[in-house]
XYZ file of C-alpha atoms in Angstrom:
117
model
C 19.775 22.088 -46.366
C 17.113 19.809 -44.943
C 16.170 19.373 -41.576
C 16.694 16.124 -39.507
C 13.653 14.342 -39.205
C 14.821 12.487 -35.748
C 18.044 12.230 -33.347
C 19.307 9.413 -35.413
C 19.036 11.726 -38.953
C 22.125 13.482 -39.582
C 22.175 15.204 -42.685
C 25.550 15.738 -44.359
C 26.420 18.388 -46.930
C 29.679 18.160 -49.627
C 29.183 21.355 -51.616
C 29.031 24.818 -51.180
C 30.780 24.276 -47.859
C 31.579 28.338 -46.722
C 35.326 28.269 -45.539
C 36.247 28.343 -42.020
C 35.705 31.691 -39.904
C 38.675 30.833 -37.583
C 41.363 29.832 -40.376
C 40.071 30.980 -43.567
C 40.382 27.049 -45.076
C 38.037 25.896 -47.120
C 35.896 23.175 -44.959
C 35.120 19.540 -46.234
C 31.789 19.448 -45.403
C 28.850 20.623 -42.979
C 26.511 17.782 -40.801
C 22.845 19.033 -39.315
C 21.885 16.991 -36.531
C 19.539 16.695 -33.829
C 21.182 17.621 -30.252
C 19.512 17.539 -26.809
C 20.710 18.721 -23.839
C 19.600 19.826 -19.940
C 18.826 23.316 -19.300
C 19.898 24.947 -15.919
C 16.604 23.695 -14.260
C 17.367 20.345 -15.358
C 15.089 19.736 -18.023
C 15.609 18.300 -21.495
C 15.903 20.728 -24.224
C 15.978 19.585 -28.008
C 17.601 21.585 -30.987
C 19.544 21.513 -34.426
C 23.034 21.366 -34.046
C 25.391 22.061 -37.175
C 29.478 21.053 -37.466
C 31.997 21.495 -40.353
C 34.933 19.832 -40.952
C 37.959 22.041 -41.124
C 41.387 20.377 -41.971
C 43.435 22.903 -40.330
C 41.270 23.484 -36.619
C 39.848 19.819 -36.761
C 43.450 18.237 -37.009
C 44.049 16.473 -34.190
C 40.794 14.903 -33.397
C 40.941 11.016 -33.939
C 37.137 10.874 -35.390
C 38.494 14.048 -37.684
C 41.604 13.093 -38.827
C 40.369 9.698 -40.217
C 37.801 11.167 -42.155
C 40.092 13.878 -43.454
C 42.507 11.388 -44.367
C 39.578 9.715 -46.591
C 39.416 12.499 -48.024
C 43.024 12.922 -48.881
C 42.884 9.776 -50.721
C 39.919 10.059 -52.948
C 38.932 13.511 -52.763
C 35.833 13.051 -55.027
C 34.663 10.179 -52.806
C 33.686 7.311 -55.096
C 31.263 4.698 -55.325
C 34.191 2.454 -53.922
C 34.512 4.347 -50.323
C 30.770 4.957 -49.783
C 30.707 2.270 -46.885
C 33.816 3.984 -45.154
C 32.524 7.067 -45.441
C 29.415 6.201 -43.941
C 30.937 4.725 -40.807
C 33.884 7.322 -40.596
C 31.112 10.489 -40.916
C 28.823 8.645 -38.546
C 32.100 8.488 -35.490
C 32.560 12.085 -36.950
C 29.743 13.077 -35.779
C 28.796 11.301 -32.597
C 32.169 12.947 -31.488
C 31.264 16.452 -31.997
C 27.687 15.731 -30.742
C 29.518 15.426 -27.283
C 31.851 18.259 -27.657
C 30.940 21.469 -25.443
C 31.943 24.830 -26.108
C 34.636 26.158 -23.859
C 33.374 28.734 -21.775
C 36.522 30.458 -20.764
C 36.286 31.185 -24.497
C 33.144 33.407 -24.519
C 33.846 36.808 -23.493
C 36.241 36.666 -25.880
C 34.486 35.461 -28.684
C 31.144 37.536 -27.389
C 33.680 41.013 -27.693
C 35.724 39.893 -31.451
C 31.613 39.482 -32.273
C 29.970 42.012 -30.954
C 29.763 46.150 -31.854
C 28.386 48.479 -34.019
C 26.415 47.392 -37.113
């Protein structure tokens, strides 16, 4: 997958999509973006950022569920849908750019992750 070349570069990828580590569903596709953010002393940092759409742990989420519905109707996304697809992966993705991960979450995740190798 290519790299972003700014903050407004999102690069969006269809195929070979690895399924879902949390529900085992096969995701819809995988975005690479540019996100910033303030460090603890205040000052900007700048990294890449990836999100997959998953129609089983995504449901819910307005920017998600119109996209997935796109996809429910034309699964192989033709020429015809192009625009919409555009515009609906473009509010996809400003969405999740503003998501934050829930911290009352780590430990757990940090111990189901963590152990011997």
């Amino acid at each position: 997958m290519t790299e972003p070349a700014d903050e407004k570069d999102v690069i969006i990828q269809l195929d070979d999509v690895k399924a879902c580590p949390a529900c085992g569903e096969q995701r819809v596709l995988k975005a690479r973006f540019v996100h910033t953010w303030k460090n603890m002393q205040g000052k900007a940092m700048s990294g890449l950022r990836e999100a997959a759409l998953c129609p089983e742990c995504d449901r819910g989420d307005p920017a998600a569920d119109e996209l997935l519905a796109l996809f429910a109707v034309d699964e192989k996304l033709g020429i015809n849908n192009i625009e919409t697809f555009g515009a609906l992966v473009a509010a996809w993705v400003e969405s999740v750019r503003h998501q934050k991960a829930d911290e009352t979450l780590l430990p757990d995740e940090h111990e189901q992750w963590s152990g011997e190798l």
